[in-house]
PDB file of C-alpha atoms in Angstrom:
ATOM      1  CA  UNK V  29     -76.570 -62.096 125.967  1.00 41.00           C
ATOM      2  CA  UNK V  30     -74.245 -63.587 124.085  1.00 41.00           C
ATOM      3  CA  UNK V  31     -74.001 -62.678 119.968  1.00 41.00           C
ATOM      4  CA  UNK V  32     -74.205 -66.172 118.228  1.00 43.00           C
ATOM      5  CA  UNK V  33     -70.309 -66.817 116.535  1.00 40.00           C
ATOM      6  CA  UNK V  34     -71.941 -67.107 113.211  1.00 40.00           C
ATOM      7  CA  UNK V  35     -73.716 -64.206 113.201  1.00 39.00           C
ATOM      8  CA  UNK V  36     -70.263 -62.107 114.343  1.00 39.00           C
ATOM      9  CA  UNK V  37     -68.764 -63.731 111.481  1.00 41.00           C
ATOM     10  CA  UNK V  38     -71.021 -62.612 108.973  1.00 44.00           C
ATOM     11  CA  UNK V  39     -71.241 -59.289 110.279  1.00 42.00           C
ATOM     12  CA  UNK V  40     -67.138 -58.889 110.278  1.00 42.00           C
ATOM     13  CA  UNK V  41     -67.162 -60.251 106.656  1.00 42.00           C
ATOM     14  CA  UNK V  42     -69.735 -57.626 105.542  1.00 46.00           C
ATOM     15  CA  UNK V  43     -67.799 -55.081 107.185  1.00 41.00           C
ATOM     16  CA  UNK V  44     -64.659 -56.033 105.377  1.00 40.00           C
ATOM     17  CA  UNK V  45     -66.209 -56.523 102.050  1.00 44.00           C
ATOM     18  CA  UNK V  46     -67.798 -53.007 102.543  1.00 45.00           C
ATOM     19  CA  UNK V  47     -64.212 -51.702 103.299  1.00 40.00           C
ATOM     20  CA  UNK V  48     -62.664 -53.147 100.409  1.00 44.00           C
ATOM     21  CA  UNK V  49     -65.194 -51.858  98.202  1.00 50.00           C
ATOM     22  CA  UNK V  50     -64.844 -48.114  99.430  1.00 48.00           C
ATOM     23  CA  UNK V  51     -61.159 -48.416  99.870  1.00 75.00           C
ATOM     24  CA  UNK V  52     -60.306 -49.933  96.772  1.00 89.00           C
ATOM     25  CA  UNK V  53     -63.105 -49.265  94.166  1.00 96.00           C
ATOM     26  CA  UNK V  54     -60.759 -49.444  91.077  1.00 97.00           C
ATOM     27  CA  UNK V  55     -59.407 -52.864  92.447  1.00 97.00           C
ATOM     28  CA  UNK V  56     -62.878 -54.388  92.994  1.00 97.00           C
ATOM     29  CA  UNK V  57     -63.997 -53.271  89.400  1.00 97.00           C
ATOM     30  CA  UNK V  58     -61.112 -55.248  87.581  1.00 98.00           C
ATOM     31  CA  UNK V  59     -61.823 -58.329  89.807  1.00 97.00           C
ATOM     32  CA  UNK V  60     -65.379 -58.311  88.733  1.00 97.00           C
ATOM     33  CA  UNK V  61     -64.160 -57.874  85.383  1.00 97.00           C
ATOM     34  CA  UNK V  62     -62.043 -60.540  85.368  1.00 97.00           C
ATOM     35  CA  UNK V  63     -64.484 -63.038  86.786  1.00 97.00           C
ATOM     36  CA  UNK V  64     -67.057 -61.976  84.216  1.00 97.00           C
ATOM     37  CA  UNK V  65     -64.476 -62.768  81.749  1.00 97.00           C
ATOM     38  CA  UNK V  66     -63.097 -66.175  83.198  1.00 96.00           C
ATOM     39  CA  UNK V  67     -67.078 -67.083  83.130  1.00 96.00           C
ATOM     40  CA  UNK V  68     -67.246 -66.332  79.467  1.00 96.00           C
ATOM     41  CA  UNK V  69     -64.200 -68.254  78.354  1.00 96.00           C
ATOM     42  CA  UNK V  70     -65.663 -71.189  79.825  1.00 94.00           C
ATOM     43  CA  UNK V  71     -69.312 -70.766  78.826  1.00 95.00           C
ATOM     44  CA  UNK V  72     -70.579 -73.023  75.730  1.00 94.00           C
ATOM     45  CA  UNK V  73     -70.157 -70.110  73.377  1.00 94.00           C
ATOM     46  CA  UNK V  74     -66.722 -69.535  74.951  1.00 95.00           C
ATOM     47  CA  UNK V  75     -63.161 -70.125  73.437  1.00 95.00           C
ATOM     48  CA  UNK V  76     -61.940 -72.530  75.707  1.00 96.00           C
ATOM     49  CA  UNK V  77     -64.091 -75.647  74.167  1.00 96.00           C
ATOM     50  CA  UNK V  78     -62.712 -75.192  70.743  1.00 95.00           C
ATOM     51  CA  UNK V  79     -61.848 -78.507  69.464  1.00 95.00           C
ATOM     52  CA  UNK V  80     -61.053 -78.316  65.750  1.00 96.00           C
ATOM     53  CA  UNK V  81     -60.792 -76.391  62.841  1.00 96.00           C
ATOM     54  CA  UNK V  82     -61.535 -77.986  59.553  1.00 97.00           C
ATOM     55  CA  UNK V  83     -61.436 -75.966  55.904  1.00 97.00           C
ATOM     56  CA  UNK V  84     -63.744 -77.319  53.605  1.00 98.00           C
ATOM     57  CA  UNK V  85     -63.263 -78.526  50.041  1.00 97.00           C
ATOM     58  CA  UNK V  86     -65.528 -77.483  47.190  1.00 98.00           C
ATOM     59  CA  UNK V  87     -68.235 -80.127  46.767  1.00 98.00           C
ATOM     60  CA  UNK V  88     -68.769 -82.867  49.761  1.00 98.00           C
ATOM     61  CA  UNK V  89     -67.056 -83.163  52.942  1.00 98.00           C
ATOM     62  CA  UNK V  90     -67.988 -86.087  54.949  1.00 98.00           C
ATOM     63  CA  UNK V  91     -67.885 -85.574  59.143  1.00 98.00           C
ATOM     64  CA  UNK V  92     -67.682 -88.331  61.816  1.00 98.00           C
ATOM     65  CA  UNK V  93     -65.585 -90.228  64.352  1.00 98.00           C
ATOM     66  CA  UNK V  94     -64.499 -92.696  61.868  1.00 98.00           C
ATOM     67  CA  UNK V  95     -61.053 -91.958  60.034  1.00 97.00           C
ATOM     68  CA  UNK V  96     -62.410 -92.618  56.625  1.00 98.00           C
ATOM     69  CA  UNK V  97     -64.408 -89.314  57.047  1.00 98.00           C
ATOM     70  CA  UNK V  98     -62.845 -86.297  54.985  1.00 97.00           C
ATOM     71  CA  UNK V  99     -63.257 -84.282  58.561  1.00 98.00           C
ATOM     72  CA  UNK V 100     -62.952 -86.414  61.641  1.00 98.00           C
ATOM     73  CA  UNK V 101     -64.586 -85.327  64.712  1.00 98.00           C
ATOM     74  CA  UNK V 102     -63.498 -86.805  68.411  1.00 97.00           C
ATOM     75  CA  UNK V 103     -64.079 -90.541  68.245  1.00 96.00           C
ATOM     76  CA  UNK V 104     -64.952 -90.325  71.803  1.00 96.00           C
ATOM     77  CA  UNK V 105     -67.758 -87.966  71.409  1.00 97.00           C
ATOM     78  CA  UNK V 106     -69.295 -88.691  68.214  1.00 97.00           C
ATOM     79  CA  UNK V 107     -70.592 -91.513  65.762  1.00 97.00           C
ATOM     80  CA  UNK V 108     -68.881 -92.851  63.027  1.00 97.00           C
ATOM     81  CA  UNK V 109     -70.694 -90.963  60.443  1.00 98.00           C
ATOM     82  CA  UNK V 110     -72.667 -88.041  60.911  1.00 98.00           C
ATOM     83  CA  UNK V 111     -73.155 -86.921  57.477  1.00 98.00           C
ATOM     84  CA  UNK V 112     -71.612 -84.425  54.601  1.00 98.00           C
ATOM     85  CA  UNK V 113     -71.048 -80.958  54.598  1.00 98.00           C
ATOM     86  CA  UNK V 114     -71.502 -79.601  51.124  1.00 98.00           C
ATOM     87  CA  UNK V 115     -69.802 -76.150  49.832  1.00 98.00           C
ATOM     88  CA  UNK V 116     -70.920 -75.013  46.637  1.00 97.00           C
ATOM     89  CA  UNK V 117     -70.346 -71.493  45.289  1.00 95.00           C
ATOM     90  CA  UNK V 118     -69.996 -69.869  48.536  1.00 95.00           C
ATOM     91  CA  UNK V 119     -73.066 -71.763  50.165  1.00 97.00           C
ATOM     92  CA  UNK V 120     -72.615 -74.407  52.782  1.00 98.00           C
ATOM     93  CA  UNK V 121     -75.416 -77.282  53.568  1.00 98.00           C
ATOM     94  CA  UNK V 122     -75.323 -80.197  55.929  1.00 98.00           C
ATOM     95  CA  UNK V 123     -77.211 -83.662  55.076  1.00 98.00           C
ATOM     96  CA  UNK V 124     -77.127 -85.815  57.906  1.00 98.00           C
ATOM     97  CA  UNK V 125     -76.361 -89.679  57.292  1.00 97.00           C
ATOM     98  CA  UNK V 126     -78.835 -92.362  58.287  1.00 94.00           C
ATOM     99  CA  UNK V 127     -79.978 -92.674  61.941  1.00 92.00           C
ATOM    100  CA  UNK V 128     -77.542 -89.607  62.478  1.00 95.00           C
ATOM    101  CA  UNK V 129     -78.508 -88.140  65.928  1.00 96.00           C
ATOM    102  CA  UNK V 130     -77.906 -84.339  64.747  1.00 98.00           C
ATOM    103  CA  UNK V 131     -79.916 -81.843  66.368  1.00 97.00           C
ATOM    104  CA  UNK V 132     -80.446 -77.923  65.352  1.00 97.00           C
ATOM    105  CA  UNK V 133     -81.910 -76.462  68.768  1.00 93.00           C
ATOM    106  CA  UNK V 134     -83.933 -79.113  70.028  1.00 93.00           C
ATOM    107  CA  UNK V 135     -84.965 -80.698  67.120  1.00 95.00           C
ATOM    108  CA  UNK V 136     -83.608 -83.537  64.662  1.00 96.00           C
ATOM    109  CA  UNK V 137     -82.434 -82.678  61.674  1.00 96.00           C
ATOM    110  CA  UNK V 138     -81.773 -84.201  58.116  1.00 96.00           C
ATOM    111  CA  UNK V 139     -80.946 -81.220  56.227  1.00 96.00           C
ATOM    112  CA  UNK V 140     -80.086 -77.500  56.952  1.00 97.00           C
ATOM    113  CA  UNK V 141     -78.552 -74.675  55.442  1.00 97.00           C
ATOM    114  CA  UNK V 142     -75.462 -73.455  57.492  1.00 98.00           C
ATOM    115  CA  UNK V 143     -74.022 -70.429  55.700  1.00 98.00           C
ATOM    116  CA  UNK V 144     -74.702 -67.675  54.680  1.00 96.00           C
ATOM    117  CA  UNK V 145     -76.761 -67.237  57.797  1.00 94.00           C
ATOM    118  CA  UNK V 146     -78.736 -64.019  59.442  1.00 91.00           C
ATOM    119  CA  UNK V 147     -77.181 -62.803  62.871  1.00 92.00           C
ATOM    120  CA  UNK V 148     -75.690 -65.525  64.805  1.00 93.00           C
ATOM    121  CA  UNK V 149     -74.078 -68.844  62.954  1.00 96.00           C
ATOM    122  CA  UNK V 150     -76.333 -72.099  62.611  1.00 97.00           C
ATOM    123  CA  UNK V 151     -75.421 -74.462  65.000  1.00 97.00           C
ATOM    124  CA  UNK V 152     -75.676 -78.306  64.724  1.00 98.00           C
ATOM    125  CA  UNK V 153     -75.122 -80.338  67.848  1.00 97.00           C
ATOM    126  CA  UNK V 154     -74.456 -84.168  68.429  1.00 98.00           C
ATOM    127  CA  UNK V 155     -73.764 -85.538  72.121  1.00 97.00           C
ATOM    128  CA  UNK V 156     -71.212 -82.813  73.412  1.00 97.00           C
ATOM    129  CA  UNK V 157     -70.257 -81.611  70.072  1.00 98.00           C
ATOM    130  CA  UNK V 158     -71.288 -78.334  68.572  1.00 98.00           C
ATOM    131  CA  UNK V 159     -70.332 -77.368  64.893  1.00 98.00           C
ATOM    132  CA  UNK V 160     -70.960 -74.059  62.316  1.00 98.00           C
ATOM    133  CA  UNK V 161     -69.411 -72.657  59.703  1.00 98.00           C
ATOM    134  CA  UNK V 162     -66.776 -69.557  59.869  1.00 96.00           C
ATOM    135  CA  UNK V 163     -65.648 -67.323  56.850  1.00 94.00           C
ATOM    136  CA  UNK V 164     -62.191 -66.179  56.394  1.00 88.00           C
ATOM    137  CA  UNK V 165     -61.662 -64.204  53.019  1.00 83.00           C
ATOM    138  CA  UNK V 166     -62.766 -66.816  50.456  1.00 90.00           C
ATOM    139  CA  UNK V 167     -62.266 -69.806  52.496  1.00 93.00           C
ATOM    140  CA  UNK V 168     -64.825 -71.495  54.766  1.00 97.00           C
ATOM    141  CA  UNK V 169     -64.045 -74.123  57.701  1.00 97.00           C
ATOM    142  CA  UNK V 170     -65.905 -75.611  60.171  1.00 98.00           C
ATOM    143  CA  UNK V 171     -65.319 -74.756  63.929  1.00 97.00           C
ATOM    144  CA  UNK V 172     -66.105 -77.268  66.161  1.00 98.00           C
ATOM    145  CA  UNK V 173     -66.873 -77.021  69.974  1.00 97.00           C
ATOM    146  CA  UNK V 174     -66.682 -79.809  72.251  1.00 97.00           C
ATOM    147  CA  UNK V 175     -68.182 -79.055  75.944  1.00 96.00           C
ATOM    148  CA  UNK V 176     -65.877 -81.953  77.369  1.00 95.00           C
ATOM    149  CA  UNK V 177     -62.814 -81.216  75.283  1.00 93.00           C
ATOM    150  CA  UNK V 178     -59.022 -81.066  76.542  1.00 89.00           C
ATOM    151  CA  UNK V 179     -58.815 -77.279  76.663  1.00 90.00           C
ATOM    152  CA  UNK V 180     -61.809 -77.141  79.046  1.00 91.00           C
ATOM    153  CA  UNK V 181     -60.713 -79.842  81.243  1.00 90.00           C
ATOM    154  CA  UNK V 182     -57.218 -78.396  81.609  1.00 89.00           C
ATOM    155  CA  UNK V 183     -57.962 -74.962  82.286  1.00 93.00           C
ATOM    156  CA  UNK V 184     -56.607 -73.562  85.780  1.00 92.00           C
ATOM    157  CA  UNK V 185     -57.279 -69.706  85.422  1.00 94.00           C
ATOM    158  CA  UNK V 186     -55.407 -66.844  84.373  1.00 96.00           C
ATOM    159  CA  UNK V 187     -52.638 -65.288  85.928  1.00 97.00           C
ATOM    160  CA  UNK V 188     -52.528 -61.384  85.881  1.00 97.00           C
ATOM    161  CA  UNK V 189     -50.229 -58.653  86.882  1.00 98.00           C
ATOM    162  CA  UNK V 190     -50.855 -56.774  90.243  1.00 98.00           C
ATOM    163  CA  UNK V 191     -53.732 -54.316  89.662  1.00 98.00           C
ATOM    164  CA  UNK V 192     -52.702 -50.589  89.869  1.00 97.00           C
ATOM    165  CA  UNK V 193     -54.019 -47.332  88.906  1.00 97.00           C
ATOM    166  CA  UNK V 194     -50.893 -46.524  87.183  1.00 97.00           C
ATOM    167  CA  UNK V 195     -51.620 -48.313  84.132  1.00 98.00           C
ATOM    168  CA  UNK V 196     -55.090 -46.472  83.722  1.00 98.00           C
ATOM    169  CA  UNK V 197     -54.296 -43.521  81.217  1.00 98.00           C
ATOM    170  CA  UNK V 198     -56.124 -40.754  80.133  1.00 98.00           C
ATOM    171  CA  UNK V 199     -56.076 -41.209  76.238  1.00 98.00           C
ATOM    172  CA  UNK V 200     -57.108 -38.554  73.396  1.00 98.00           C
ATOM    173  CA  UNK V 201     -59.156 -39.675  70.424  1.00 98.00           C
ATOM    174  CA  UNK V 202     -57.948 -38.467  66.968  1.00 98.00           C
ATOM    175  CA  UNK V 203     -60.431 -39.607  64.278  1.00 97.00           C
ATOM    176  CA  UNK V 204     -59.395 -41.075  60.997  1.00 94.00           C
ATOM    177  CA  UNK V 205     -62.428 -41.269  59.186  1.00 88.00           C
ATOM    178  CA  UNK V 206     -62.366 -43.645  56.104  1.00 92.00           C
ATOM    179  CA  UNK V 207     -58.964 -45.305  57.167  1.00 96.00           C
ATOM    180  CA  UNK V 208     -58.558 -49.087  56.842  1.00 96.00           C
ATOM    181  CA  UNK V 209     -56.118 -50.862  58.515  1.00 97.00           C
ATOM    182  CA  UNK V 210     -54.701 -54.264  56.916  1.00 96.00           C
ATOM    183  CA  UNK V 211     -54.534 -56.867  59.471  1.00 96.00           C
ATOM    184  CA  UNK V 212     -52.627 -60.147  59.301  1.00 95.00           C
ATOM    185  CA  UNK V 213     -53.913 -63.090  61.331  1.00 93.00           C
ATOM    186  CA  UNK V 214     -52.324 -65.834  63.080  1.00 91.00           C
ATOM    187  CA  UNK V 215     -53.061 -68.336  59.922  1.00 88.00           C
ATOM    188  CA  UNK V 216     -51.214 -65.817  57.586  1.00 90.00           C
ATOM    189  CA  UNK V 217     -54.356 -64.620  55.822  1.00 90.00           C
ATOM    190  CA  UNK V 218     -54.915 -60.605  56.005  1.00 92.00           C
ATOM    191  CA  UNK V 219     -57.734 -58.766  55.502  1.00 91.00           C
ATOM    192  CA  UNK V 220     -58.990 -54.877  55.920  1.00 94.00           C
ATOM    193  CA  UNK V 221     -60.678 -53.514  58.542  1.00 95.00           C
ATOM    194  CA  UNK V 222     -61.938 -49.803  59.346  1.00 96.00           C
ATOM    195  CA  UNK V 223     -60.456 -48.029  61.921  1.00 97.00           C
ATOM    196  CA  UNK V 224     -62.477 -44.852  63.255  1.00 97.00           C
ATOM    197  CA  UNK V 225     -59.366 -43.059  64.978  1.00 97.00           C
ATOM    198  CA  UNK V 226     -56.477 -43.606  67.123  1.00 97.00           C
ATOM    199  CA  UNK V 227     -55.830 -43.093  70.673  1.00 98.00           C
ATOM    200  CA  UNK V 228     -52.871 -40.968  71.930  1.00 98.00           C
ATOM    201  CA  UNK V 229     -51.550 -40.940  75.491  1.00 98.00           C
ATOM    202  CA  UNK V 230     -48.505 -40.957  77.496  1.00 98.00           C
ATOM    203  CA  UNK V 231     -46.932 -43.474  79.650  1.00 98.00           C
ATOM    204  CA  UNK V 232     -43.827 -42.279  81.993  1.00 97.00           C
ATOM    205  CA  UNK V 233     -43.574 -39.147  80.146  1.00 97.00           C
ATOM    206  CA  UNK V 234     -43.635 -40.597  76.749  1.00 98.00           C
ATOM    207  CA  UNK V 235     -46.188 -40.477  74.165  1.00 98.00           C
ATOM    208  CA  UNK V 236     -47.549 -43.465  72.434  1.00 98.00           C
ATOM    209  CA  UNK V 237     -50.816 -44.143  70.481  1.00 98.00           C
ATOM    210  CA  UNK V 238     -52.958 -47.144  69.531  1.00 98.00           C
ATOM    211  CA  UNK V 239     -54.866 -47.685  66.243  1.00 98.00           C
ATOM    212  CA  UNK V 240     -58.326 -48.799  67.103  1.00 98.00           C
ATOM    213  CA  UNK V 241     -60.941 -51.320  65.152  1.00 97.00           C
ATOM    214  CA  UNK V 242     -64.848 -51.291  65.894  1.00 92.00           C
ATOM    215  CA  UNK V 243     -66.587 -48.194  66.446  1.00 95.00           C
ATOM    216  CA  UNK V 244     -65.801 -44.568  68.268  1.00 96.00           C
ATOM    217  CA  UNK V 245     -68.581 -45.751  70.728  1.00 97.00           C
ATOM    218  CA  UNK V 246     -66.885 -48.845  71.253  1.00 97.00           C
ATOM    219  CA  UNK V 247     -63.036 -48.979  70.433  1.00 97.00           C
ATOM    220  CA  UNK V 248     -61.150 -52.150  70.588  1.00 98.00           C
ATOM    221  CA  UNK V 249     -57.393 -52.572  70.127  1.00 98.00           C
ATOM    222  CA  UNK V 250     -55.296 -55.308  69.104  1.00 98.00           C
ATOM    223  CA  UNK V 251     -51.487 -54.338  70.515  1.00 98.00           C
ATOM    224  CA  UNK V 252     -48.036 -55.937  71.535  1.00 98.00           C
ATOM    225  CA  UNK V 253     -45.669 -54.699  74.030  1.00 98.00           C
ATOM    226  CA  UNK V 254     -42.227 -55.553  75.661  1.00 98.00           C
ATOM    227  CA  UNK V 255     -43.858 -58.132  77.828  1.00 98.00           C
ATOM    228  CA  UNK V 256     -44.872 -60.480  74.882  1.00 97.00           C
ATOM    229  CA  UNK V 257     -43.321 -64.000  74.562  1.00 92.00           C
ATOM    230  CA  UNK V 258     -41.760 -63.353  78.435  1.00 91.00           C
ATOM    231  CA  UNK V 259     -44.770 -62.587  80.848  1.00 96.00           C
ATOM    232  CA  UNK V 260     -47.300 -62.046  77.842  1.00 98.00           C
ATOM    233  CA  UNK V 261     -48.696 -63.922  74.911  1.00 97.00           C
ATOM    234  CA  UNK V 262     -46.362 -63.790  71.887  1.00 96.00           C
ATOM    235  CA  UNK V 263     -49.159 -62.758  69.726  1.00 96.00           C
ATOM    236  CA  UNK V 264     -50.288 -59.552  71.490  1.00 98.00           C
ATOM    237  CA  UNK V 265     -53.402 -59.116  73.716  1.00 98.00           C
ATOM    238  CA  UNK V 266     -56.624 -57.098  73.161  1.00 98.00           C
ATOM    239  CA  UNK V 267     -58.147 -54.554  75.220  1.00 98.00           C
ATOM    240  CA  UNK V 268     -61.418 -52.311  75.136  1.00 98.00           C
ATOM    241  CA  UNK V 269     -61.916 -48.966  76.161  1.00 98.00           C
ATOM    242  CA  UNK V 270     -64.983 -46.787  76.993  1.00 97.00           C
ATOM    243  CA  UNK V 271     -66.201 -44.238  74.319  1.00 98.00           C
ATOM    244  CA  UNK V 272     -64.308 -40.954  74.122  1.00 98.00           C
ATOM    245  CA  UNK V 273     -66.102 -37.871  75.845  1.00 98.00           C
ATOM    246  CA  UNK V 274     -67.521 -34.840  73.996  1.00 97.00           C
ATOM    247  CA  UNK V 275     -63.834 -33.198  74.280  1.00 97.00           C
ATOM    248  CA  UNK V 276     -62.531 -36.525  72.891  1.00 98.00           C
ATOM    249  CA  UNK V 277     -60.754 -37.819  76.053  1.00 98.00           C
ATOM    250  CA  UNK V 278     -61.274 -41.400  77.694  1.00 98.00           C
ATOM    251  CA  UNK V 279     -59.360 -43.621  79.867  1.00 98.00           C
ATOM    252  CA  UNK V 280     -57.375 -46.929  78.431  1.00 98.00           C
ATOM    253  CA  UNK V 281     -57.149 -49.272  81.611  1.00 98.00           C
ATOM    254  CA  UNK V 282     -54.335 -51.785  80.629  1.00 98.00           C
ATOM    255  CA  UNK V 283     -55.262 -53.909  83.432  1.00 98.00           C
ATOM    256  CA  UNK V 284     -57.938 -55.211  81.528  1.00 98.00           C
ATOM    257  CA  UNK V 285     -55.510 -56.163  78.607  1.00 98.00           C
ATOM    258  CA  UNK V 286     -56.690 -59.889  77.901  1.00 98.00           C
ATOM    259  CA  UNK V 287     -55.186 -62.807  75.831  1.00 98.00           C
ATOM    260  CA  UNK V 288     -56.750 -63.747  72.311  1.00 97.00           C
ATOM    261  CA  UNK V 289     -58.505 -66.463  72.265  1.00 95.00           C
ATOM    262  CA  UNK V 290     -55.253 -68.280  70.498  1.00 95.00           C
ATOM    263  CA  UNK V 291     -53.623 -68.328  73.578  1.00 95.00           C
ATOM    264  CA  UNK V 292     -56.274 -71.127  74.933  1.00 93.00           C
ATOM    265  CA  UNK V 293     -56.809 -72.899  72.045  1.00 92.00           C
ATOM    266  CA  UNK V 294     -54.822 -73.907  68.798  1.00 92.00           C
ATOM    267  CA  UNK V 295     -58.152 -73.488  66.741  1.00 92.00           C
ATOM    268  CA  UNK V 296     -58.875 -69.923  66.699  1.00 92.00           C
ATOM    269  CA  UNK V 297     -57.758 -67.216  63.690  1.00 90.00           C
ATOM    270  CA  UNK V 298     -56.445 -64.496  65.561  1.00 95.00           C
ATOM    271  CA  UNK V 299     -55.761 -61.040  64.368  1.00 96.00           C
ATOM    272  CA  UNK V 300     -52.010 -59.838  65.057  1.00 97.00           C
ATOM    273  CA  UNK V 301     -51.022 -56.209  66.200  1.00 98.00           C
ATOM    274  CA  UNK V 302     -50.478 -53.848  63.253  1.00 97.00           C
ATOM    275  CA  UNK V 303     -47.225 -52.296  62.935  1.00 97.00           C
ATOM    276  CA  UNK V 304     -48.362 -49.176  64.673  1.00 97.00           C
ATOM    277  CA  UNK V 305     -49.967 -50.765  67.537  1.00 98.00           C
ATOM    278  CA  UNK V 306     -46.617 -52.752  68.831  1.00 98.00           C
ATOM    279  CA  UNK V 307     -45.678 -50.530  71.619  1.00 98.00           C
ATOM    280  CA  UNK V 308     -42.164 -50.153  72.600  1.00 98.00           C
ATOM    281  CA  UNK V 309     -42.576 -50.252  76.564  1.00 98.00           C
ATOM    282  CA  UNK V 310     -43.442 -53.082  78.695  1.00 98.00           C
ATOM    283  CA  UNK V 311     -47.191 -52.922  79.871  1.00 98.00           C
ATOM    284  CA  UNK V 312     -46.772 -54.930  83.232  1.00 98.00           C
ATOM    285  CA  UNK V 313     -50.583 -54.901  83.373  1.00 98.00           C
ATOM    286  CA  UNK V 314     -53.633 -57.301  82.849  1.00 98.00           C
ATOM    287  CA  UNK V 315     -53.335 -60.978  81.931  1.00 98.00           C
ATOM    288  CA  UNK V 316     -50.095 -63.187  81.868  1.00 98.00           C
ATOM    289  CA  UNK V 317     -49.387 -65.987  79.454  1.00 96.00           C
ATOM    290  CA  UNK V 318     -47.114 -69.105  80.359  1.00 84.00           C
ATOM    291  CA  UNK V 319     -48.378 -71.789  77.786  1.00 72.00           C
ATOM    292  CA  UNK V 320     -47.077 -73.699  75.143  1.00 60.00           C
ATOM    293  CA  UNK V 321     -48.710 -72.306  71.991  1.00 50.00           C
TER     294      UNK V 321
END
């Protein structure tokens, strides 16, 4: 009895996948992580659909597709006049224009409190547009998303360095309780952020360290290295690591180094690496960058 070709093909494919998972568990892990990363970028709350960052003035700020507004939304995806965003003493509200088709969730809205908010931002919708309020220092801005925006349509994926366990390094956690880092972002604004500690590791026999933000349980790094402006994004990259174990050790896997939002859109406000986190070594692992901003 002959075995159907389709069955043989499926069987061989299954065997090859099992072999890949068995022989290359680290490579499989990184590829799976990177696929989820791509999906998150393309999601509605991802970074690719950012279409504007508009700083608010105190008082009334009119919004819509008409150029007479103080804040102009993409005309092809917006009615001419949508209403007013009002900033007063650190509070931000919205008043819809007559007949404006603006929604909060699935409900039409005429008035809404946008800031301050509890938990996630209050997001307003109109056609393919989504917008909400962000705060940077004492300034407030509308962050605009367009689900059919330029950067969503132009996205072709992210090139990466070859995956190798050489860039998965053991690191020792050194606590720095109470320490605050002065973070400068890409807009020139600075702020302080708590640092639970630094992580010390060795590359090619030389010791390096990275200051973390976040928490000891979920350390996050903003770092620069000698590949920046050549193979990787000029403003540095991001990296996360598992929590250190009971003896204070964890593994930093530079294969999971990823580009900040500013690599994909000019409308993000990304932190830059501190002086201590600018590594004097070329980290040839993780995501590359060949963009124009």
